[in-house]
Amino acid sequence: MAEEVKLLGMWASLFSRRIDMALRIKGVPYEYLEQDLTNKSPLLLQMNPVHKKVPVLVHNGKSIAESLVILEYIDQTWSHNPILPQDPYERAMARFWARFIDEKIVPTGIEIAIEKDEEAREAAIEKARELMKYLEKELKGKDFFGGKTLGLVDIAAILIPFWLMRFDAIVGIGVDILAEDKFPEIHRWVKRLSETDVVKECIPPKDEHVAYLKALVDRIKSAR
Ligand SMILES: N[C@@H](CCC(=O)N[C@@H](CS)C(=O)NCC(=O)O)C(=O)O
């Protein structure tokens, strides 16, 4: 029986793009179902009743939510072209850094984007820089976080170049979080990542993406 793989996503959501990337790395054919997050579909609410967010992967009728959980599911279900290391310690470390991105960097990035108080925002920018130092160290001597090829951490970390480093344009007040001279390894990694086919195929076009995120940030700020 043919496998049925569907991805519920939204074009500007980098969490959704993580899943596109993993499915393409594996060469798994899938149907992409674009979601309107301002008017959530009955299908999204049915497939992700707890969080009501994208991405959701539906595999042969069964749904899986939360991008890091989905990435692990994909890696176990289609084991060729692995995105997680085989060694148990390396695997644990990959999970550790992927969670570090979601649990530390993402909330700090949101704080920078929506904080209205200048001092509090400066403090959040400084916090982001401190957090990024850990990743700078992690990349030393490596092509990718995953070694020679893209892995779980690289896929999770697409939020750094295609969100955090775009804050200058998104927040609109000159927020240069990651200067190249301070984070040379990260800049080297961003360049390599941006030249990788699967990334080029999946990342939303810059101008439309920045405009979308800017409008979202403005909406959130004016509602606060
Ligand atoms: N932790 C979730 C985050 C997903 C997420 O925040 N999705 C956003 C789009 S980028 C969403 O669906 N937002 C809709 C909402 O919050 O109502 C994951 O890793 O999948």
Coordinates of N, CA and C and ligand atoms in Angstrom, one line a residue:
M1 N 0.8 -1.2 0.0 CA 0.0 0.0 0.0 C 0.9 1.3 0.0
A2 N 0.5 2.2 -0.8 CA 1.3 3.5 -0.9 C 1.2 4.2 0.4
E3 N 2.3 4.8 0.8 CA 2.3 5.6 2.1 C 1.6 6.9 1.8
E4 N 0.9 7.4 2.9 CA 0.3 8.7 2.7 C 1.0 9.6 3.7
V5 N 1.6 10.6 3.2 CA 2.3 11.6 4.0 C 1.9 13.0 3.7
K6 N 1.3 13.6 4.8 CA 0.8 15.0 4.5 C 1.5 15.9 5.5
L7 N 1.8 17.1 5.1 CA 2.4 18.1 6.0 C 1.5 19.3 6.1
L8 N 1.0 19.6 7.3 CA 0.2 20.8 7.5 C 1.2 21.9 7.9
G9 N 1.3 22.9 7.1 CA 2.3 24.0 7.4 C 1.8 25.3 7.0
M10 N 2.7 26.3 7.2 CA 2.4 27.7 6.8 C 3.7 28.2 6.2
W11 N 3.6 28.9 5.1 CA 4.7 29.3 4.3 C 5.8 30.0 5.1
A12 N 5.4 30.9 6.0 CA 6.4 31.7 6.7 C 6.9 31.1 8.0
S13 N 6.4 29.9 8.3 CA 6.7 29.3 9.6 C 8.0 28.5 9.4
L14 N 9.1 28.9 10.1 CA 10.3 28.1 10.0 C 10.2 26.8 10.7
F15 N 9.3 26.7 11.6 CA 9.1 25.3 12.2 C 8.5 24.4 11.2
S16 N 7.7 24.9 10.3 CA 7.1 24.1 9.2 C 8.3 23.7 8.2
R17 N 9.1 24.7 8.0 CA 10.2 24.5 7.0 C 11.2 23.4 7.5
R18 N 11.3 23.3 8.8 CA 12.2 22.2 9.3 C 11.7 20.8 8.8
I19 N 10.4 20.7 8.7 CA 9.8 19.4 8.3 C 10.0 19.2 6.8
D20 N 9.7 20.2 6.0 CA 10.0 20.2 4.6 C 11.4 19.7 4.3
M21 N 12.3 20.3 5.1 CA 13.8 20.0 4.9 C 14.0 18.5 5.1
A22 N 13.5 18.0 6.3 CA 13.8 16.6 6.7 C 13.2 15.6 5.6
L23 N 11.9 15.9 5.2 CA 11.3 15.0 4.2 C 12.0 15.0 2.9
R24 N 12.6 16.2 2.5 CA 13.3 16.2 1.3 C 14.7 15.5 1.4
I25 N 15.3 15.7 2.6 CA 16.6 15.0 2.8 C 16.4 13.5 2.7
K26 N 15.2 13.0 3.1 CA 14.9 11.6 3.1 C 14.4 11.2 1.7
G27 N 14.0 12.2 0.9 CA 13.4 11.8 -0.4 C 12.0 11.2 -0.2
V28 N 11.2 11.6 0.8 CA 9.9 11.1 1.0 C 8.9 12.0 0.3
P29 N 8.1 11.5 -0.6 CA 7.1 12.3 -1.3 C 6.0 12.6 -0.3
Y30 N 5.5 13.9 -0.3 CA 4.4 14.3 0.6 C 3.5 15.3 0.0
E31 N 2.3 15.4 0.6 CA 1.4 16.4 0.1 C 1.5 17.6 1.1
Y32 N 1.7 18.8 0.6 CA 1.8 19.9 1.5 C 0.4 20.7 1.6
L33 N -0.1 20.9 2.8 CA -1.4 21.5 3.0 C -1.1 22.9 3.7
E34 N -1.2 24.0 2.9 CA -0.9 25.3 3.5 C -2.1 25.7 4.5
Q35 N -1.8 26.1 5.7 CA -2.8 26.5 6.7 C -2.9 28.0 6.8
D36 N -4.1 28.5 7.1 CA -4.4 29.9 7.4 C -4.4 29.9 8.9
L37 N -3.4 30.5 9.5 CA -3.4 30.5 11.0 C -4.3 31.6 11.6
T38 N -4.9 32.5 10.8 CA -5.8 33.4 11.3 C -7.2 32.9 11.3
N39 N -7.4 31.7 10.6 CA -8.7 31.1 10.5 C -8.4 29.6 10.4
K40 N -8.1 29.0 11.6 CA -7.6 27.6 11.6 C -8.6 26.6 11.0
S41 N -8.1 25.7 10.2 CA -9.0 24.7 9.6 C -9.5 23.6 10.5
P42 N -10.7 23.1 10.3 CA -11.1 21.9 11.1 C -10.0 20.8 11.1
L43 N -9.3 20.7 10.0 CA -8.3 19.6 9.9 C -7.2 19.9 10.9
L44 N -6.7 21.1 10.9 CA -5.6 21.5 11.8 C -6.0 21.2 13.3
L45 N -7.3 21.7 13.6 CA -7.8 21.6 15.0 C -7.9 20.1 15.4
Q46 N -8.3 19.3 14.4 CA -8.5 17.9 14.6 C -7.1 17.2 14.8
M47 N -6.2 17.6 13.9 CA -4.9 16.9 13.9 C -3.9 17.4 15.1
N48 N -4.1 18.6 15.5 CA -3.3 19.1 16.6 C -4.2 19.8 17.6
P49 N -5.0 19.0 18.3 CA -6.0 19.6 19.2 C -5.4 20.3 20.5
V50 N -4.2 19.8 20.8 CA -3.5 20.3 22.0 C -2.9 21.7 21.8
H51 N -2.1 21.8 20.8 CA -1.4 23.1 20.6 C -2.0 24.0 19.5
K52 N -2.8 23.3 18.5 CA -3.4 24.0 17.4 C -2.4 24.8 16.6
K53 N -1.2 24.3 16.4 CA -0.2 24.9 15.7 C 0.3 24.1 14.5
V54 N 1.0 24.8 13.6 CA 1.7 24.0 12.6 C 3.2 24.0 13.0
P55 N 3.9 23.0 12.6 CA 3.6 21.9 11.6 C 2.9 20.7 12.3
V56 N 2.2 20.0 11.4 CA 1.7 18.7 11.8 C 2.0 17.7 10.7
L57 N 2.5 16.6 11.0 CA 2.8 15.6 10.0 C 1.7 14.5 10.2
V58 N 1.1 14.1 9.0 CA 0.0 13.1 9.1 C 0.6 11.9 8.3
H59 N 0.8 10.8 8.9 CA 1.4 9.7 8.2 C 0.4 8.5 8.3
N60 N -0.1 8.1 7.2 CA -1.1 7.0 7.1 C -2.2 7.3 8.1
G61 N -2.7 8.5 8.1 CA -3.8 8.9 9.0 C -3.5 9.2 10.4
K62 N -2.2 9.0 10.8 CA -1.9 9.3 12.3 C -1.1 10.6 12.3
S63 N -1.5 11.5 13.3 CA -0.9 12.8 13.3 C 0.2 12.9 14.3
I64 N 1.2 13.7 14.0 CA 2.3 14.0 15.0 C 2.5 15.5 14.9
A65 N 2.6 16.1 16.1 CA 2.8 17.5 16.2 C 4.1 17.8 16.9
E66 N 4.5 19.1 16.9 CA 5.8 19.6 17.5 C 7.0 19.2 16.6
S67 N 7.6 20.2 16.1 CA 8.6 20.0 15.0 C 9.7 19.1 15.4
L68 N 10.3 19.2 16.6 CA 11.4 18.4 17.0 C 11.0 16.9 17.2
V69 N 9.7 16.7 17.6 CA 9.2 15.3 17.7 C 9.0 14.8 16.3
I70 N 8.5 15.6 15.4 CA 8.3 15.1 14.0 C 9.6 14.8 13.4
L71 N 10.6 15.6 13.6 CA 11.9 15.3 13.0 C 12.4 13.9 13.5
E72 N 12.3 13.6 14.7 CA 12.8 12.3 15.2 C 11.9 11.2 14.6
Y73 N 10.6 11.4 14.5 CA 9.7 10.4 13.9 C 10.2 10.1 12.5
I74 N 10.4 11.2 11.7 CA 10.8 11.0 10.3 C 12.1 10.2 10.3
D75 N 13.1 10.6 11.2 CA 14.4 9.9 11.1 C 14.3 8.4 11.4
Q76 N 13.3 8.1 12.3 CA 13.2 6.7 12.7 C 12.4 5.9 11.7
T77 N 11.4 6.6 11.0 CA 10.5 5.9 10.1 C 11.2 5.7 8.8
W78 N 12.0 6.6 8.3 CA 12.8 6.5 7.1 C 14.2 6.6 7.4
S79 N 14.9 5.5 7.7 CA 16.2 5.5 8.4 C 17.4 5.9 7.5
H80 N 17.2 5.9 6.1 CA 18.3 6.3 5.3 C 18.5 7.8 5.4
N81 N 19.7 8.2 5.0 CA 20.1 9.6 5.1 C 19.8 10.1 6.5
P82 N 20.4 9.5 7.6 CA 20.1 9.9 8.9 C 20.3 11.4 9.3
I83 N 19.5 11.9 10.1 CA 19.7 13.3 10.6 C 20.1 13.3 12.0
L84 N 20.0 12.2 12.7 CA 20.5 12.0 14.0 C 21.7 11.1 14.0
P85 N 22.7 11.4 14.9 CA 23.9 10.5 14.9 C 23.5 9.1 15.4
Q86 N 24.3 8.1 15.1 CA 24.0 6.8 15.6 C 24.5 6.6 17.0
D87 N 25.7 7.2 17.3 CA 26.2 7.0 18.7 C 25.3 7.6 19.7
P88 N 25.0 6.9 20.8 CA 24.0 7.3 21.8 C 24.4 8.7 22.4
Y89 N 25.7 8.9 22.7 CA 26.1 10.1 23.3 C 25.9 11.3 22.3
E90 N 26.3 11.1 21.1 CA 26.2 12.1 20.0 C 24.7 12.4 19.8
R91 N 23.9 11.4 19.9 CA 22.4 11.5 19.7 C 21.9 12.4 20.8
A92 N 22.3 12.1 22.0 CA 21.8 12.9 23.2 C 22.2 14.4 23.0
M93 N 23.5 14.6 22.6 CA 23.9 15.9 22.4 C 23.2 16.7 21.3
A94 N 22.8 16.0 20.2 CA 22.0 16.6 19.2 C 20.7 17.1 19.7
R95 N 20.1 16.2 20.5 CA 18.8 16.5 21.1 C 18.9 17.7 22.1
F96 N 20.0 17.7 22.8 CA 20.3 18.8 23.8 C 20.3 20.1 23.1
W97 N 21.1 20.2 22.0 CA 21.3 21.5 21.3 C 20.0 21.9 20.5
A98 N 19.3 20.9 20.0 CA 18.0 21.3 19.3 C 17.1 21.9 20.3
R99 N 17.0 21.3 21.5 CA 16.1 21.8 22.6 C 16.6 23.2 23.1
F100 N 17.9 23.3 23.1 CA 18.5 24.6 23.6 C 18.0 25.7 22.6
I101 N 18.0 25.4 21.3 CA 17.5 26.4 20.4 C 16.0 26.8 20.7
D102 N 15.2 25.8 20.8 CA 13.8 26.0 21.0 C 13.5 26.6 22.4
E103 N 14.2 26.2 23.4 CA 13.8 26.6 24.8 C 14.6 27.8 25.3
K104 N 15.7 28.2 24.6 CA 16.5 29.3 25.1 C 16.5 30.4 24.0
I105 N 16.9 30.1 22.8 CA 17.0 31.1 21.8 C 15.7 31.6 21.3
V106 N 14.7 30.7 21.0 CA 13.5 31.2 20.5 C 12.8 32.2 21.4
P107 N 12.6 31.8 22.7 CA 11.9 32.8 23.6 C 12.7 34.1 23.7
T108 N 14.0 34.1 23.7 CA 14.8 35.3 23.8 C 14.6 36.2 22.5
G109 N 14.5 35.5 21.4 CA 14.3 36.2 20.1 C 12.9 36.8 20.1
I110 N 11.9 36.1 20.6 CA 10.6 36.7 20.7 C 10.6 38.0 21.6
E111 N 11.3 37.9 22.7 CA 11.4 39.0 23.6 C 12.0 40.2 22.9
I112 N 13.1 40.0 22.1 CA 13.7 41.1 21.4 C 12.7 41.7 20.4
A113 N 11.9 40.8 19.8 CA 11.0 41.3 18.7 C 9.9 42.1 19.3
I114 N 9.3 41.7 20.4 CA 8.1 42.4 20.8 C 8.2 43.3 22.1
E115 N 9.4 43.3 22.7 CA 9.6 44.1 23.9 C 9.6 45.6 23.5
K116 N 8.8 46.4 24.2 CA 8.7 47.8 23.9 C 9.7 48.6 24.7
D117 N 10.0 48.1 25.9 CA 10.9 48.9 26.7 C 12.4 48.7 26.2
E118 N 13.0 49.8 25.9 CA 14.3 49.8 25.3 C 15.4 49.1 26.1
E119 N 15.3 49.4 27.4 CA 16.3 48.7 28.3 C 16.2 47.2 28.4
A120 N 14.9 46.8 28.5 CA 14.6 45.4 28.6 C 15.0 44.7 27.3
R121 N 14.8 45.4 26.2 CA 15.1 44.8 24.9 C 16.6 44.7 24.7
E122 N 17.4 45.7 25.2 CA 18.8 45.7 25.1 C 19.3 44.5 25.9
A123 N 18.7 44.3 27.1 CA 19.1 43.1 27.9 C 18.8 41.8 27.2
A124 N 17.7 41.7 26.5 CA 17.4 40.5 25.8 C 18.4 40.3 24.6
I125 N 18.8 41.3 24.0 CA 19.8 41.2 22.9 C 21.1 40.7 23.5
E126 N 21.5 41.2 24.6 CA 22.7 40.8 25.3 C 22.6 39.3 25.6
K127 N 21.4 38.9 26.1 CA 21.2 37.5 26.5 C 21.3 36.6 25.3
A128 N 20.8 37.1 24.1 CA 20.9 36.3 22.9 C 22.3 36.1 22.5
R129 N 23.1 37.1 22.6 CA 24.5 37.0 22.3 C 25.2 36.0 23.2
E130 N 24.9 36.1 24.5 CA 25.5 35.1 25.4 C 25.2 33.7 25.0
L131 N 23.9 33.5 24.7 CA 23.4 32.1 24.3 C 24.1 31.7 23.0
M132 N 24.3 32.6 22.1 CA 24.9 32.2 20.8 C 26.4 31.8 20.9
K133 N 27.0 32.3 22.0 CA 28.4 31.9 22.2 C 28.6 30.4 22.4
Y134 N 27.5 29.8 23.0 CA 27.6 28.3 23.1 C 27.6 27.6 21.8
L135 N 26.8 28.2 20.9 CA 26.7 27.6 19.5 C 27.9 27.8 18.7
E136 N 28.5 29.0 18.9 CA 29.7 29.4 18.2 C 30.8 28.3 18.6
K137 N 30.9 28.0 19.9 CA 31.8 27.0 20.4 C 31.5 25.6 19.8
E138 N 30.3 25.3 19.7 CA 29.8 24.0 19.2 C 30.2 23.8 17.7
L139 N 30.3 24.9 17.0 CA 30.6 24.8 15.5 C 32.0 24.7 15.2
K140 N 32.9 25.0 16.2 CA 34.3 25.1 15.9 C 34.8 23.8 15.2
G141 N 35.5 24.0 14.1 CA 36.1 22.9 13.3 C 35.1 22.0 12.6
K142 N 33.8 22.4 12.5 CA 32.9 21.5 11.9 C 32.2 22.3 10.7
D143 N 31.8 21.5 9.6 CA 31.1 22.1 8.5 C 29.7 22.5 9.0
F144 N 29.1 21.5 9.6 CA 27.7 21.7 10.1 C 27.7 21.2 11.6
F145 N 26.6 21.6 12.3 CA 26.5 21.0 13.7 C 26.5 19.5 13.6
G146 N 25.9 19.0 12.5 CA 25.9 17.5 12.3 C 27.2 16.9 11.8
G147 N 28.2 17.7 11.6 CA 29.5 17.2 11.1 C 29.7 17.6 9.6
K148 N 29.8 16.6 8.8 CA 30.0 16.8 7.3 C 28.7 17.1 6.6
T149 N 27.6 16.7 7.2 CA 26.3 16.9 6.5 C 25.3 17.5 7.5
L150 N 24.2 18.0 7.0 CA 23.1 18.6 7.8 C 22.5 17.6 8.7
G151 N 22.3 18.0 10.0 CA 21.6 17.1 10.9 C 20.5 17.8 11.7
L152 N 20.0 17.1 12.7 CA 18.9 17.6 13.5 C 19.2 19.1 14.0
V153 N 20.4 19.3 14.5 CA 20.6 20.7 15.1 C 20.7 21.7 14.0
D154 N 21.2 21.4 12.8 CA 21.3 22.3 11.7 C 19.8 22.7 11.3
I155 N 19.0 21.6 11.2 CA 17.6 21.9 10.8 C 16.9 22.7 11.8
A156 N 17.1 22.4 13.1 CA 16.5 23.2 14.1 C 17.0 24.7 14.1
A157 N 18.3 24.8 13.8 CA 18.9 26.1 13.9 C 18.7 27.0 12.6
I158 N 17.9 26.6 11.7 CA 17.5 27.5 10.6 C 16.9 28.8 11.1
L159 N 16.4 28.7 12.3 CA 15.8 29.9 12.9 C 16.8 31.0 13.1
I160 N 18.1 30.6 13.2 CA 19.1 31.7 13.5 C 19.4 32.6 12.2
P161 N 19.7 32.0 11.1 CA 19.9 32.9 9.9 C 18.6 33.5 9.4
F162 N 17.6 32.7 9.4 CA 16.4 33.1 8.7 C 15.3 33.7 9.6
W163 N 15.7 34.1 10.8 CA 14.8 34.7 11.7 C 15.6 35.7 12.6
L164 N 16.4 35.2 13.5 CA 17.1 36.0 14.4 C 18.0 37.0 13.7
M165 N 18.7 36.6 12.6 CA 19.7 37.5 11.9 C 18.9 38.4 11.0
R166 N 17.6 38.2 10.8 CA 16.8 39.1 10.0 C 16.1 40.2 10.9
F167 N 16.4 40.2 12.2 CA 15.7 41.1 13.1 C 16.0 42.6 12.7
D168 N 17.2 42.9 12.2 CA 17.5 44.2 11.8 C 16.4 44.7 10.9
A169 N 16.0 43.9 9.9 CA 14.9 44.3 9.0 C 13.5 44.2 9.6
I170 N 13.4 43.2 10.5 CA 12.0 42.9 11.0 C 11.6 43.9 12.1
V171 N 12.5 44.1 13.0 CA 12.2 45.0 14.1 C 12.3 46.4 13.7
G172 N 13.1 46.7 12.7 CA 13.2 48.0 12.1 C 13.9 49.1 12.8
I173 N 14.8 48.7 13.8 CA 15.5 49.8 14.5 C 17.0 49.5 14.7
G174 N 17.5 48.7 13.7 CA 19.0 48.5 13.8 C 19.4 47.6 14.9
V175 N 18.9 46.3 14.9 CA 19.3 45.4 15.9 C 20.2 44.3 15.3
D176 N 21.5 44.6 15.3 CA 22.4 43.7 14.8 C 22.9 42.8 15.9
I177 N 22.3 41.6 15.9 CA 22.5 40.7 17.1 C 23.8 39.9 16.9
L178 N 24.2 39.6 15.7 CA 25.3 38.6 15.5 C 26.3 39.2 14.6
A179 N 27.2 40.1 15.1 CA 28.2 40.6 14.2 C 29.2 39.6 13.8
E180 N 29.6 39.7 12.5 CA 30.5 38.6 11.9 C 31.8 38.5 12.7
D181 N 32.4 39.6 13.1 CA 33.7 39.5 13.8 C 33.6 38.8 15.1
K182 N 32.4 38.8 15.7 CA 32.2 38.2 17.0 C 31.8 36.7 16.9
F183 N 31.2 36.4 15.8 CA 30.7 35.0 15.6 C 31.1 34.5 14.2
P184 N 32.4 34.4 14.0 CA 32.9 33.9 12.7 C 32.4 32.5 12.3
E185 N 32.4 31.6 13.3 CA 32.0 30.2 13.0 C 30.5 30.2 12.6
I186 N 29.7 30.9 13.3 CA 28.3 31.0 12.9 C 28.1 31.6 11.5
H187 N 28.8 32.6 11.2 CA 28.7 33.2 9.9 C 29.2 32.2 8.8
R188 N 30.2 31.5 9.1 CA 30.7 30.5 8.1 C 29.7 29.4 7.9
W189 N 29.0 29.0 9.0 CA 28.0 28.0 8.9 C 26.8 28.5 8.1
V190 N 26.4 29.8 8.4 CA 25.2 30.4 7.7 C 25.5 30.4 6.2
K191 N 26.7 30.7 5.8 CA 27.1 30.8 4.4 C 26.9 29.4 3.8
R192 N 27.5 28.4 4.5 CA 27.5 27.0 4.0 C 26.0 26.5 3.9
L193 N 25.2 26.8 4.9 CA 23.8 26.4 5.0 C 23.1 27.0 3.8
S194 N 23.3 28.3 3.6 CA 22.5 29.1 2.6 C 22.8 28.5 1.2
E195 N 24.0 27.9 1.1 CA 24.4 27.4 -0.3 C 23.9 25.9 -0.5
T196 N 23.3 25.4 0.5 CA 22.9 24.0 0.5 C 21.5 23.9 -0.2
D197 N 21.4 23.0 -1.2 CA 20.2 22.9 -2.0 C 18.9 22.8 -1.2
V198 N 18.9 21.9 -0.3 CA 17.6 21.6 0.5 C 17.2 22.9 1.2
V199 N 18.1 23.7 1.6 CA 17.8 25.0 2.3 C 17.2 26.0 1.3
K200 N 17.9 26.0 0.2 CA 17.5 27.0 -0.9 C 16.0 26.6 -1.3
E201 N 15.8 25.3 -1.3 CA 14.4 24.9 -1.8 C 13.3 25.2 -0.8
C202 N 13.7 25.3 0.5 CA 12.7 25.3 1.6 C 12.4 26.7 2.2
I203 N 13.5 27.5 2.2 CA 13.4 28.8 3.0 C 12.5 29.8 2.2
P204 N 11.6 30.5 3.0 CA 10.7 31.5 2.3 C 11.5 32.6 1.7
P205 N 11.1 33.2 0.6 CA 11.8 34.3 0.0 C 11.9 35.5 1.0
K206 N 13.2 36.0 1.1 CA 13.5 37.0 2.1 C 12.5 38.2 2.2
D207 N 12.3 38.9 1.1 CA 11.5 40.1 1.2 C 10.1 39.9 1.7
E208 N 9.4 38.8 1.1 CA 8.0 38.5 1.6 C 8.0 38.0 3.0
H209 N 9.1 37.3 3.4 CA 9.1 36.7 4.8 C 9.3 37.9 5.8
V210 N 10.2 38.8 5.5 CA 10.5 39.9 6.4 C 9.2 40.7 6.5
A211 N 8.6 41.0 5.4 CA 7.3 41.8 5.4 C 6.3 41.1 6.3
Y212 N 6.1 39.8 6.1 CA 5.2 39.0 6.9 C 5.5 39.1 8.4
L213 N 6.8 38.9 8.8 CA 7.2 38.9 10.2 C 7.0 40.3 10.8
K214 N 7.4 41.3 10.0 CA 7.3 42.7 10.5 C 5.8 43.0 10.8
A215 N 4.9 42.6 9.9 CA 3.5 42.9 10.2 C 3.0 42.1 11.4
L216 N 3.5 40.9 11.6 CA 3.1 40.1 12.7 C 3.6 40.8 14.0
V217 N 4.9 41.2 14.0 CA 5.4 41.8 15.2 C 4.6 43.1 15.5
D218 N 4.4 43.9 14.5 CA 3.6 45.2 14.7 C 2.2 44.9 15.3
R219 N 1.6 43.8 14.8 CA 0.3 43.5 15.3 C 0.3 43.0 16.8
I220 N 1.3 42.2 17.1 CA 1.5 41.8 18.5 C 1.8 42.9 19.4
K221 N 2.7 43.8 19.0 CA 3.1 45.0 19.8 C 1.9 45.9 20.1
S222 N 1.1 46.1 19.0 CA 0.0 47.1 19.2 C -1.1 46.5 20.1
A223 N -1.1 45.2 20.2 CA -2.2 44.5 21.0 C -1.8 44.4 22.5
R224 N -0.5 44.8 22.8 CA 0.0 44.6 24.1 C -0.3 45.8 25.0
Ligands
LIG1 N1 7.0 24.2 19.4 C1 6.2 24.2 18.1 C2 6.1 25.7 17.7 C3 5.2 25.8 16.4 C4 4.7 27.2 16.2 O1 4.9 28.1 17.0 N2 3.9 27.3 15.1 C5 3.3 28.6 14.8 C6 3.7 29.1 13.4 S1 5.4 29.4 13.3 C7 1.8 28.5 14.9 O2 1.3 27.5 14.4 N3 1.1 29.5 15.5 C8 -0.3 29.5 15.5 C9 -0.8 29.9 16.9 O3 0.1 30.2 17.8 O4 -2.0 30.0 17.0 C10 7.0 23.4 17.1 O5 8.2 23.2 17.3 O6 6.3 22.8 16.2

